[in-house]
PDB file of C-alpha atoms in Angstrom:
ATOM      1  CA  MET A   1       0.000   0.000   0.000  1.00  0.00           C
ATOM      2  CA  GLU A   2       2.806   2.403   0.851  1.00  0.00           C
ATOM      3  CA  TRP A   3       4.455   1.656  -2.482  1.00  0.00           C
ATOM      4  CA  MET A   4       1.169   2.365  -4.309  1.00  0.00           C
ATOM      5  CA  ASP A   5       0.789   5.631  -2.410  1.00  0.00           C
ATOM      6  CA  MET A   6       4.316   6.584  -3.385  1.00  0.00           C
ATOM      7  CA  VAL A   7       3.636   5.780  -7.044  1.00  0.00           C
ATOM      8  CA  ALA A   8       0.372   7.743  -6.950  1.00  0.00           C
ATOM      9  CA  GLY A   9       2.109  10.650  -5.277  1.00  0.00           C
ATOM     10  CA  SER A  10       4.952  10.696  -7.769  1.00  0.00           C
ATOM     11  CA  SER A  11       2.448  10.450 -10.624  1.00  0.00           C
ATOM     12  CA  CYS A  12       0.491  13.375  -9.192  1.00  0.00           C
ATOM     13  CA  CYS A  13       3.670  15.408  -8.836  1.00  0.00           C
ATOM     14  CA  PHE A  14       4.621  14.513 -12.394  1.00  0.00           C
ATOM     15  CA  MET A  15       1.228  15.645 -13.641  1.00  0.00           C
ATOM     16  CA  ASP A  16       1.525  18.861 -11.656  1.00  0.00           C
ATOM     17  CA  GLU A  17       4.926  19.540 -13.175  1.00  0.00           C
ATOM     18  CA  GLU A  18       3.622  18.666 -16.609  1.00  0.00           C
ATOM     19  CA  GLU A  19       0.676  21.021 -16.173  1.00  0.00           C
ATOM     20  CA  ALA A  20       2.965  23.786 -14.927  1.00  0.00           C
ATOM     21  CA  GLU A  21       5.216  23.303 -17.927  1.00  0.00           C
ATOM     22  CA  ARG A  22       2.255  23.360 -20.311  1.00  0.00           C
ATOM     23  CA  ARG A  23       0.942  26.570 -18.749  1.00  0.00           C
ATOM     24  CA  SER A  24       4.384  28.087 -18.958  1.00  0.00           C
ATOM     25  CA  ARG A  25       4.500  27.367 -22.691  1.00  0.00           C
ATOM     26  CA  VAL A  26       1.050  28.882 -23.232  1.00  0.00           C
ATOM     27  CA  MET A  27       1.991  31.955 -21.216  1.00  0.00           C
ATOM     28  CA  ALA A  28       5.247  32.351 -23.129  1.00  0.00           C
ATOM     29  CA  GLU A  29       3.309  32.533 -26.392  1.00  0.00           C
ATOM     30  CA  LEU A  30       0.420  34.646 -25.113  1.00  0.00           C
ATOM     31  CA  LYS A  31       2.475  37.264 -23.299  1.00  0.00           C
ATOM     32  CA  PRO A  32       4.054  39.006 -26.321  1.00  0.00           C
ATOM     33  CA  TYR A  33       0.680  39.170 -28.089  1.00  0.00           C
ATOM     34  CA  CYS A  34      -1.003  40.750 -25.073  1.00  0.00           C
ATOM     35  CA  LEU A  35       1.862  43.189 -24.484  1.00  0.00           C
ATOM     36  CA  ASP A  36       1.697  44.237 -28.132  1.00  0.00           C
ATOM     37  CA  LEU A  37      -2.039  44.871 -27.746  1.00  0.00           C
ATOM     38  CA  LEU A  38      -1.458  47.021 -24.670  1.00  0.00           C
ATOM     39  CA  ASP A  39       1.131  48.997 -26.617  1.00  0.00           C
ATOM     40  CA  LEU A  40      -1.337  49.315 -29.490  1.00  0.00           C
ATOM     41  CA  VAL A  41      -3.733  51.186 -27.195  1.00  0.00           C
ATOM     42  CA  GLN A  42      -1.054  53.815 -26.558  1.00  0.00           C
ATOM     43  CA  HIS A  43       0.403  53.803 -30.067  1.00  0.00           C
ATOM     44  CA  PRO A  44      -2.364  53.033 -32.586  1.00  0.00           C
ATOM     45  CA  LYS A  45      -1.539  51.493 -35.964  1.00  0.00           C
ATOM     46  CA  LYS A  46      -3.656  50.683 -38.996  1.00  0.00           C
ATOM     47  CA  HIS A  47      -2.704  47.011 -38.816  1.00  0.00           C
ATOM     48  CA  SER A  48      -1.485  44.744 -36.021  1.00  0.00           C
ATOM     49  CA  PRO A  49       0.306  41.446 -36.768  1.00  0.00           C
ATOM     50  CA  ALA A  50      -0.150  40.601 -33.077  1.00  0.00           C
ATOM     51  CA  LEU A  51      -3.925  40.383 -33.530  1.00  0.00           C
ATOM     52  CA  SER A  52      -3.639  38.019 -36.492  1.00  0.00           C
ATOM     53  CA  ALA A  53      -1.160  35.858 -34.589  1.00  0.00           C
ATOM     54  CA  LEU A  54      -3.327  35.874 -31.459  1.00  0.00           C
ATOM     55  CA  LEU A  55      -6.385  34.822 -33.460  1.00  0.00           C
ATOM     56  CA  ARG A  56      -4.492  31.861 -34.946  1.00  0.00           C
ATOM     57  CA  PHE A  57      -3.260  30.889 -31.486  1.00  0.00           C
ATOM     58  CA  LEU A  58      -6.758  31.065 -29.973  1.00  0.00           C
ATOM     59  CA  ARG A  59      -8.231  28.982 -32.786  1.00  0.00           C
ATOM     60  CA  ASP A  60      -5.516  26.344 -32.500  1.00  0.00           C
ATOM     61  CA  SER A  61      -5.559  26.077 -28.692  1.00  0.00           C
ATOM     62  CA  PRO A  62      -7.965  23.881 -26.684  1.00  0.00           C
ATOM     63  CA  THR A  63     -10.142  25.286 -23.931  1.00  0.00           C
ATOM     64  CA  ASP A  64      -8.154  23.722 -21.094  1.00  0.00           C
ATOM     65  CA  SER A  65      -5.016  25.508 -22.312  1.00  0.00           C
ATOM     66  CA  LEU A  66      -6.705  28.898 -22.622  1.00  0.00           C
ATOM     67  CA  GLN A  67      -8.992  28.916 -19.580  1.00  0.00           C
ATOM     68  CA  PRO A  68      -6.249  29.676 -16.984  1.00  0.00           C
ATOM     69  CA  PHE A  69      -5.310  32.736 -19.050  1.00  0.00           C
ATOM     70  CA  PHE A  70      -8.823  33.948 -19.859  1.00  0.00           C
ATOM     71  CA  ASP A  71      -8.609  37.136 -17.772  1.00  0.00           C
ATOM     72  CA  TYR A  72      -5.062  37.815 -18.960  1.00  0.00           C
ATOM     73  CA  THR A  73      -6.125  37.625 -22.610  1.00  0.00           C
ATOM     74  CA  LEU A  74      -9.472  39.343 -22.116  1.00  0.00           C
ATOM     75  CA  PHE A  75      -8.023  42.506 -20.549  1.00  0.00           C
ATOM     76  CA  PRO A  76      -6.118  43.950 -23.548  1.00  0.00           C
ATOM     77  CA  LEU A  77      -8.914  42.952 -25.944  1.00  0.00           C
ATOM     78  CA  LEU A  78     -11.486  44.875 -23.903  1.00  0.00           C
ATOM     79  CA  LEU A  79      -9.138  47.860 -23.677  1.00  0.00           C
ATOM     80  CA  GLN A  80      -8.877  47.888 -27.456  1.00  0.00           C
ATOM     81  CA  LEU A  81     -12.644  47.547 -27.798  1.00  0.00           C
ATOM     82  CA  ASP A  82     -13.169  50.460 -25.393  1.00  0.00           C
ATOM     83  CA  ALA A  83     -10.728  52.580 -27.396  1.00  0.00           C
ATOM     84  CA  ALA A  84     -12.460  51.731 -30.682  1.00  0.00           C
ATOM     85  CA  VAL A  85     -15.913  52.519 -29.282  1.00  0.00           C
ATOM     86  CA  ASP A  86     -14.839  55.778 -27.608  1.00  0.00           C
ATOM     87  CA  ASP A  87     -13.084  56.821 -30.800  1.00  0.00           C
ATOM     88  CA  ARG A  88     -16.231  56.337 -32.865  1.00  0.00           C
ATOM     89  CA  LYS A  89     -18.477  57.990 -30.285  1.00  0.00           C
ATOM     90  CA  GLN A  90     -16.294  61.090 -30.437  1.00  0.00           C
ATOM     91  CA  ARG A  91     -16.296  60.897 -34.214  1.00  0.00           C
ATOM     92  CA  LYS A  92     -20.105  60.980 -34.184  1.00  0.00           C
ATOM     93  CA  ILE A  93     -20.134  63.990 -31.823  1.00  0.00           C
ATOM     94  CA  ASP A  94     -17.582  65.876 -33.933  1.00  0.00           C
ATOM     95  CA  THR A  95     -19.552  65.125 -37.077  1.00  0.00           C
ATOM     96  CA  GLU A  96     -22.774  66.488 -35.573  1.00  0.00           C
ATOM     97  CA  GLU A  97     -21.141  69.594 -34.094  1.00  0.00           C
ATOM     98  CA  HIS A  98     -18.945  70.558 -37.037  1.00  0.00           C
ATOM     99  CA  GLU A  99     -20.892  69.009 -39.906  1.00  0.00           C
ATOM    100  CA  VAL A 100     -17.838  67.080 -41.081  1.00  0.00           C
ATOM    101  CA  PRO A 101     -18.668  63.949 -43.121  1.00  0.00           C
ATOM    102  CA  PRO A 102     -17.765  60.823 -41.080  1.00  0.00           C
ATOM    103  CA  SER A 103     -15.614  59.482 -43.927  1.00  0.00           C
ATOM    104  CA  HIS A 104     -13.356  62.565 -43.652  1.00  0.00           C
ATOM    105  CA  LYS A 105     -12.400  61.913 -40.033  1.00  0.00           C
ATOM    106  CA  PRO A 106      -9.944  59.030 -39.573  1.00  0.00           C
ATOM    107  CA  ASN A 107     -10.196  56.812 -36.496  1.00  0.00           C
ATOM    108  CA  ARG A 108      -7.324  56.391 -34.053  1.00  0.00           C
ATOM    109  CA  VAL A 109      -8.302  52.726 -33.878  1.00  0.00           C
ATOM    110  CA  SER A 110      -8.621  51.601 -37.486  1.00  0.00           C
ATOM    111  CA  ASP A 111     -11.557  49.538 -38.721  1.00  0.00           C
ATOM    112  CA  LYS A 112      -9.175  46.655 -39.424  1.00  0.00           C
ATOM    113  CA  VAL A 113      -7.811  46.627 -35.867  1.00  0.00           C
ATOM    114  CA  ALA A 114     -11.294  46.951 -34.341  1.00  0.00           C
ATOM    115  CA  GLU A 115     -12.610  44.079 -36.463  1.00  0.00           C
ATOM    116  CA  ASP A 116      -9.614  41.859 -35.632  1.00  0.00           C
ATOM    117  CA  VAL A 117     -10.107  42.570 -31.922  1.00  0.00           C
ATOM    118  CA  LEU A 118     -13.708  41.362 -32.175  1.00  0.00           C
ATOM    119  CA  GLN A 119     -12.641  38.195 -33.989  1.00  0.00           C
ATOM    120  CA  CYS A 120     -10.197  37.422 -31.171  1.00  0.00           C
ATOM    121  CA  LEU A 121     -12.806  38.229 -28.532  1.00  0.00           C
ATOM    122  CA  GLU A 122     -15.379  35.999 -30.211  1.00  0.00           C
ATOM    123  CA  GLU A 123     -12.940  33.089 -30.301  1.00  0.00           C
ATOM    124  CA  LEU A 124     -12.019  33.630 -26.650  1.00  0.00           C
ATOM    125  CA  LEU A 125     -15.690  33.698 -25.611  1.00  0.00           C
ATOM    126  CA  LYS A 126     -16.319  30.502 -27.579  1.00  0.00           C
ATOM    127  CA  LYS A 127     -13.473  28.669 -25.869  1.00  0.00           C
ATOM    128  CA  CYS A 128     -13.504  29.950 -22.283  1.00  0.00           C
ATOM    129  CA  TYR A 129     -16.023  30.127 -19.437  1.00  0.00           C
ATOM    130  CA  LEU A 130     -16.821  33.399 -17.715  1.00  0.00           C
ATOM    131  CA  GLY A 131     -15.677  33.624 -14.127  1.00  0.00           C
ATOM    132  CA  SER A 132     -18.561  35.475 -12.495  1.00  0.00           C
ATOM    133  CA  VAL A 133     -21.785  37.401 -12.991  1.00  0.00           C
ATOM    134  CA  ASN A 134     -19.849  40.654 -12.580  1.00  0.00           C
ATOM    135  CA  GLN A 135     -17.491  39.669 -15.371  1.00  0.00           C
ATOM    136  CA  MET A 136     -20.414  38.797 -17.629  1.00  0.00           C
ATOM    137  CA  VAL A 137     -22.081  42.151 -16.904  1.00  0.00           C
ATOM    138  CA  VAL A 138     -18.875  44.039 -17.727  1.00  0.00           C
ATOM    139  CA  ILE A 139     -18.492  42.243 -21.059  1.00  0.00           C
ATOM    140  CA  LEU A 140     -22.167  42.685 -21.930  1.00  0.00           C
ATOM    141  CA  ASN A 141     -21.960  46.415 -21.212  1.00  0.00           C
ATOM    142  CA  LYS A 142     -18.888  46.842 -23.392  1.00  0.00           C
ATOM    143  CA  LEU A 143     -20.465  44.900 -26.245  1.00  0.00           C
ATOM    144  CA  SER A 144     -23.713  46.860 -25.959  1.00  0.00           C
ATOM    145  CA  ASN A 145     -21.723  50.103 -26.163  1.00  0.00           C
ATOM    146  CA  GLY A 146     -20.352  48.867 -29.467  1.00  0.00           C
ATOM    147  CA  ALA A 147     -23.750  47.699 -30.687  1.00  0.00           C
ATOM    148  CA  SER A 148     -25.250  51.113 -29.860  1.00  0.00           C
ATOM    149  CA  LEU A 149     -22.930  52.989 -32.219  1.00  0.00           C
ATOM    150  CA  SER A 150     -24.459  54.551 -35.304  1.00  0.00           C
ATOM    151  CA  PRO A 151     -23.955  52.513 -38.496  1.00  0.00           C
ATOM    152  CA  SER A 152     -22.557  55.708 -40.032  1.00  0.00           C
ATOM    153  CA  VAL A 153     -19.405  55.538 -37.883  1.00  0.00           C
ATOM    154  CA  VAL A 154     -18.688  51.782 -37.798  1.00  0.00           C
ATOM    155  CA  SER A 155     -18.024  49.218 -40.480  1.00  0.00           C
ATOM    156  CA  GLU A 156     -20.471  46.462 -41.315  1.00  0.00           C
ATOM    157  CA  GLU A 157     -17.872  43.925 -40.150  1.00  0.00           C
ATOM    158  CA  PHE A 158     -17.604  45.669 -36.774  1.00  0.00           C
ATOM    159  CA  ARG A 159     -21.368  45.527 -36.245  1.00  0.00           C
ATOM    160  CA  GLU A 160     -21.418  41.868 -37.239  1.00  0.00           C
ATOM    161  CA  GLY A 161     -18.459  41.132 -34.948  1.00  0.00           C
ATOM    162  CA  ILE A 162     -20.220  42.663 -31.934  1.00  0.00           C
ATOM    163  CA  ILE A 163     -23.298  40.502 -32.545  1.00  0.00           C
ATOM    164  CA  LYS A 164     -21.225  37.337 -32.979  1.00  0.00           C
ATOM    165  CA  CYS A 165     -19.369  38.049 -29.717  1.00  0.00           C
ATOM    166  CA  PHE A 166     -22.677  38.407 -27.881  1.00  0.00           C
ATOM    167  CA  ARG A 167     -23.952  35.140 -29.326  1.00  0.00           C
ATOM    168  CA  ALA A 168     -20.704  33.348 -28.460  1.00  0.00           C
ATOM    169  CA  LEU A 169     -21.093  34.521 -24.866  1.00  0.00           C
ATOM    170  CA  LEU A 170     -24.683  33.230 -24.703  1.00  0.00           C
ATOM    171  CA  LEU A 171     -23.851  29.874 -26.255  1.00  0.00           C
ATOM    172  CA  ASN A 172     -21.040  29.237 -23.790  1.00  0.00           C
ATOM    173  CA  LEU A 173     -23.190  29.809 -20.691  1.00  0.00           C
ATOM    174  CA  LEU A 174     -23.409  26.279 -19.320  1.00  0.00           C
ATOM    175  CA  PRO A 175     -25.783  24.970 -16.640  1.00  0.00           C
ATOM    176  CA  CYS A 176     -24.247  25.007 -13.172  1.00  0.00           C
ATOM    177  CA  SER A 177     -23.666  22.009 -10.904  1.00  0.00           C
ATOM    178  CA  ASP A 178     -26.559  22.826  -8.525  1.00  0.00           C
ATOM    179  CA  SER A 179     -29.266  20.222  -9.190  1.00  0.00           C
ATOM    180  CA  SER A 180     -31.997  22.547  -7.856  1.00  0.00           C
ATOM    181  CA  CYS A 181     -31.055  25.527 -10.047  1.00  0.00           C
ATOM    182  CA  SER A 182     -33.517  26.731 -12.673  1.00  0.00           C
ATOM    183  CA  CYS A 183     -30.813  26.419 -15.323  1.00  0.00           C
ATOM    184  CA  LYS A 184     -31.384  22.648 -15.326  1.00  0.00           C
ATOM    185  CA  GLN A 185     -34.541  23.187 -17.379  1.00  0.00           C
ATOM    186  CA  ILE A 186     -32.471  24.135 -20.432  1.00  0.00           C
ATOM    187  CA  THR A 187     -32.331  21.100 -22.709  1.00  0.00           C
ATOM    188  CA  GLY A 188     -31.460  22.192 -26.232  1.00  0.00           C
ATOM    189  CA  LEU A 189     -30.211  24.697 -28.782  1.00  0.00           C
ATOM    190  CA  PRO A 190     -32.149  26.525 -31.504  1.00  0.00           C
ATOM    191  CA  ALA A 191     -32.937  24.305 -34.476  1.00  0.00           C
ATOM    192  CA  LEU A 192     -31.842  26.960 -36.961  1.00  0.00           C
ATOM    193  CA  LEU A 193     -28.285  27.369 -35.713  1.00  0.00           C
ATOM    194  CA  VAL A 194     -25.805  26.939 -38.533  1.00  0.00           C
ATOM    195  CA  GLY A 195     -22.051  26.907 -39.045  1.00  0.00           C
ATOM    196  CA  ASP A 196     -19.628  26.794 -36.137  1.00  0.00           C
ATOM    197  CA  ASP A 197     -22.369  27.321 -33.546  1.00  0.00           C
ATOM    198  CA  VAL A 198     -23.463  23.686 -33.799  1.00  0.00           C
ATOM    199  CA  LEU A 199     -19.996  22.697 -32.644  1.00  0.00           C
ATOM    200  CA  THR A 200     -20.282  24.441 -29.290  1.00  0.00           C
ATOM    201  CA  ARG A 201     -20.414  22.418 -26.082  1.00  0.00           C
ATOM    202  CA  PRO A 202     -23.674  20.558 -25.504  1.00  0.00           C
ATOM    203  CA  LEU A 203     -25.906  21.948 -22.796  1.00  0.00           C
ATOM    204  CA  GLY A 204     -25.980  18.566 -21.117  1.00  0.00           C
ATOM    205  CA  ARG A 205     -22.608  19.384 -19.602  1.00  0.00           C
ATOM    206  CA  SER A 206     -22.325  21.523 -16.511  1.00  0.00           C
ATOM    207  CA  ARG A 207     -19.818  23.625 -14.640  1.00  0.00           C
ATOM    208  CA  LYS A 208     -19.261  24.271 -10.967  1.00  0.00           C
ATOM    209  CA  ASN A 209     -20.874  27.285  -9.369  1.00  0.00           C
ATOM    210  CA  LEU A 210     -18.364  30.046  -8.776  1.00  0.00           C
ATOM    211  CA  GLY A 211     -19.156  31.792  -5.534  1.00  0.00           C
ATOM    212  CA  GLY A 212     -22.726  30.506  -5.640  1.00  0.00           C
ATOM    213  CA  GLU A 213     -23.419  32.301  -8.933  1.00  0.00           C
ATOM    214  CA  CYS A 214     -25.178  30.688 -11.878  1.00  0.00           C
ATOM    215  CA  LEU A 215     -24.667  32.771 -14.984  1.00  0.00           C
ATOM    216  CA  LEU A 216     -27.602  31.227 -16.840  1.00  0.00           C
ATOM    217  CA  ALA A 217     -30.023  31.722 -13.959  1.00  0.00           C
ATOM    218  CA  PHE A 218     -28.870  35.336 -13.671  1.00  0.00           C
ATOM    219  CA  LEU A 219     -30.499  36.018 -17.050  1.00  0.00           C
ATOM    220  CA  GLN A 220     -33.959  35.644 -15.511  1.00  0.00           C
ATOM    221  CA  THR A 221     -33.345  38.085 -12.662  1.00  0.00           C
ATOM    222  CA  GLN A 222     -34.812  41.575 -12.524  1.00  0.00           C
ATOM    223  CA  THR A 223     -31.284  42.958 -12.568  1.00  0.00           C
ATOM    224  CA  ALA A 224     -30.684  41.394 -15.969  1.00  0.00           C
ATOM    225  CA  SER A 225     -34.074  42.270 -17.455  1.00  0.00           C
ATOM    226  CA  PHE A 226     -33.078  45.772 -18.593  1.00  0.00           C
ATOM    227  CA  ALA A 227     -29.919  44.542 -20.304  1.00  0.00           C
ATOM    228  CA  ILE A 228     -31.833  41.738 -22.018  1.00  0.00           C
ATOM    229  CA  GLY A 229     -34.497  44.133 -23.273  1.00  0.00           C
ATOM    230  CA  HIS A 230     -31.805  46.513 -24.482  1.00  0.00           C
ATOM    231  CA  TRP A 231     -30.033  43.733 -26.378  1.00  0.00           C
ATOM    232  CA  LEU A 232     -33.249  42.535 -28.009  1.00  0.00           C
ATOM    233  CA  SER A 233     -33.870  46.098 -29.159  1.00  0.00           C
ATOM    234  CA  LEU A 234     -30.317  46.479 -30.492  1.00  0.00           C
ATOM    235  CA  LEU A 235     -30.486  43.208 -32.429  1.00  0.00           C
ATOM    236  CA  LEU A 236     -33.853  43.973 -33.988  1.00  0.00           C
ATOM    237  CA  GLU A 237     -32.739  47.506 -34.861  1.00  0.00           C
ATOM    238  CA  ALA A 238     -29.643  46.113 -36.581  1.00  0.00           C
ATOM    239  CA  ALA A 239     -31.764  43.728 -38.652  1.00  0.00           C
ATOM    240  CA  ASP A 240     -34.330  46.434 -39.492  1.00  0.00           C
ATOM    241  CA  PHE A 241     -31.617  48.876 -40.544  1.00  0.00           C
ATOM    242  CA  GLU A 242     -30.266  46.397 -43.088  1.00  0.00           C
ATOM    243  CA  ALA A 243     -33.784  45.658 -44.354  1.00  0.00           C
ATOM    244  CA  LEU A 244     -34.441  49.372 -44.901  1.00  0.00           C
ATOM    245  CA  ARG A 245     -31.288  49.622 -47.000  1.00  0.00           C
ATOM    246  CA  GLY A 246     -32.901  47.326 -49.564  1.00  0.00           C
ATOM    247  CA  HIS A 247     -30.506  45.642 -51.980  1.00  0.00           C
ATOM    248  CA  ARG A 248     -27.597  47.502 -50.335  1.00  0.00           C
ATOM    249  CA  GLY A 249     -28.354  45.946 -46.962  1.00  0.00           C
ATOM    250  CA  SER A 250     -26.338  43.063 -45.568  1.00  0.00           C
ATOM    251  CA  ALA A 251     -28.262  39.791 -45.566  1.00  0.00           C
ATOM    252  CA  LYS A 252     -25.451  38.221 -43.537  1.00  0.00           C
ATOM    253  CA  LEU A 253     -25.740  40.794 -40.768  1.00  0.00           C
ATOM    254  CA  ARG A 254     -29.522  40.322 -40.639  1.00  0.00           C
ATOM    255  CA  ILE A 255     -29.068  36.557 -40.303  1.00  0.00           C
ATOM    256  CA  GLU A 256     -26.516  37.021 -37.510  1.00  0.00           C
ATOM    257  CA  ALA A 257     -28.904  39.351 -35.677  1.00  0.00           C
ATOM    258  CA  PHE A 258     -31.911  37.025 -35.978  1.00  0.00           C
ATOM    259  CA  LEU A 259     -29.896  33.946 -34.977  1.00  0.00           C
ATOM    260  CA  THR A 260     -28.705  35.787 -31.886  1.00  0.00           C
ATOM    261  CA  VAL A 261     -32.253  36.885 -31.023  1.00  0.00           C
ATOM    262  CA  ARG A 262     -33.268  33.241 -31.311  1.00  0.00           C
ATOM    263  CA  VAL A 263     -30.485  32.095 -28.978  1.00  0.00           C
ATOM    264  CA  LEU A 264     -31.362  34.770 -26.411  1.00  0.00           C
ATOM    265  CA  LEU A 265     -35.081  33.993 -26.497  1.00  0.00           C
ATOM    266  CA  LEU A 266     -34.406  30.277 -26.153  1.00  0.00           C
ATOM    267  CA  ARG A 267     -32.304  30.887 -23.070  1.00  0.00           C
ATOM    268  CA  LEU A 268     -35.036  32.994 -21.504  1.00  0.00           C
ATOM    269  CA  ALA A 269     -37.976  30.795 -22.519  1.00  0.00           C
ATOM    270  CA  LEU A 270     -36.461  27.609 -21.158  1.00  0.00           C
ATOM    271  CA  LEU A 271     -35.352  29.274 -17.945  1.00  0.00           C
ATOM    272  CA  MET A 272     -38.872  30.575 -17.328  1.00  0.00           C
ATOM    273  CA  HIS A 273     -40.655  27.403 -18.451  1.00  0.00           C
TER     274      HIS A 273
END
C-alpha cells in the first residue's frame, strides 16, 4: 500500500509539473501578443500582426489551455474595444457639431484593428467560461456600447463582430452544478443554428458554481431584465436597418442578428418554463 501511495504521489507530482510546464508554454506565447495589444492602445496602428497571430493561437488552442489565461487575454482585448468605441463615439459627436462627413475623419483605432479585436474576442468567448456574474455584466456592457454605435461611424464587419461576440457569450453559458437551479430546465439549442455554432459544447454538460453564482439563472433576474431588453432592441434595430437599405443591406448581418435573437429567447424561454 505504501508503495502504491508513493507511485500515486509521484504520478500526481509529475502531472503537476507537466501542467505547470504546459501553462508556462502557453503563457510564453500569449504574453508578447497581449503586451503588443497594450502597446497598441497607446500607439495606434492601422494594422497589427499581433492580432492576427493571437487569433491563430486562440483557434488552434484547446479550452483547457486557454482557460487559466482567460482574464489575462481578455483585458487587452477589452481595452482595445473600449478605445475603438470611444473613438467612434467622439467621431459621431464631432460630425454632428462641425458638420464634417464621417468618412473625412480618420479613427485612431482603425476599422481593421477593431474588427480583428472582435474576432479574437469571439474566439475567446467561444473557448472559455466566464468567471462570475460581474465579469459577464462588464463584457455585456462593453459589447452593448459597441452595438449602440451609429452605423454611419462603424463598419459592417464591426457591427457583425459585436453581434457574434454576444452570441458566443450566450452559447457558452453552461448549466451550473446545482441540481436545484432553474438552469437545469435548459435542454437544447435553436434548431436553426448553422455553421460553427453547432460545434459548441452541448448543454448537457455543466460547470461548478463560482461563488454561488449561476450565470444562466442570472439572465432571468430583474437585474438582468433591462440589459436583455436593451439587447433585443439592439439586435432587432440592426436587422431592421439592413432591411431598410434594400438591396444595399447586408443579408449576412440580418441573419446574424436574428440567430442571436433566437439564442437569447431560447435561453429565456427555457429558464422561465
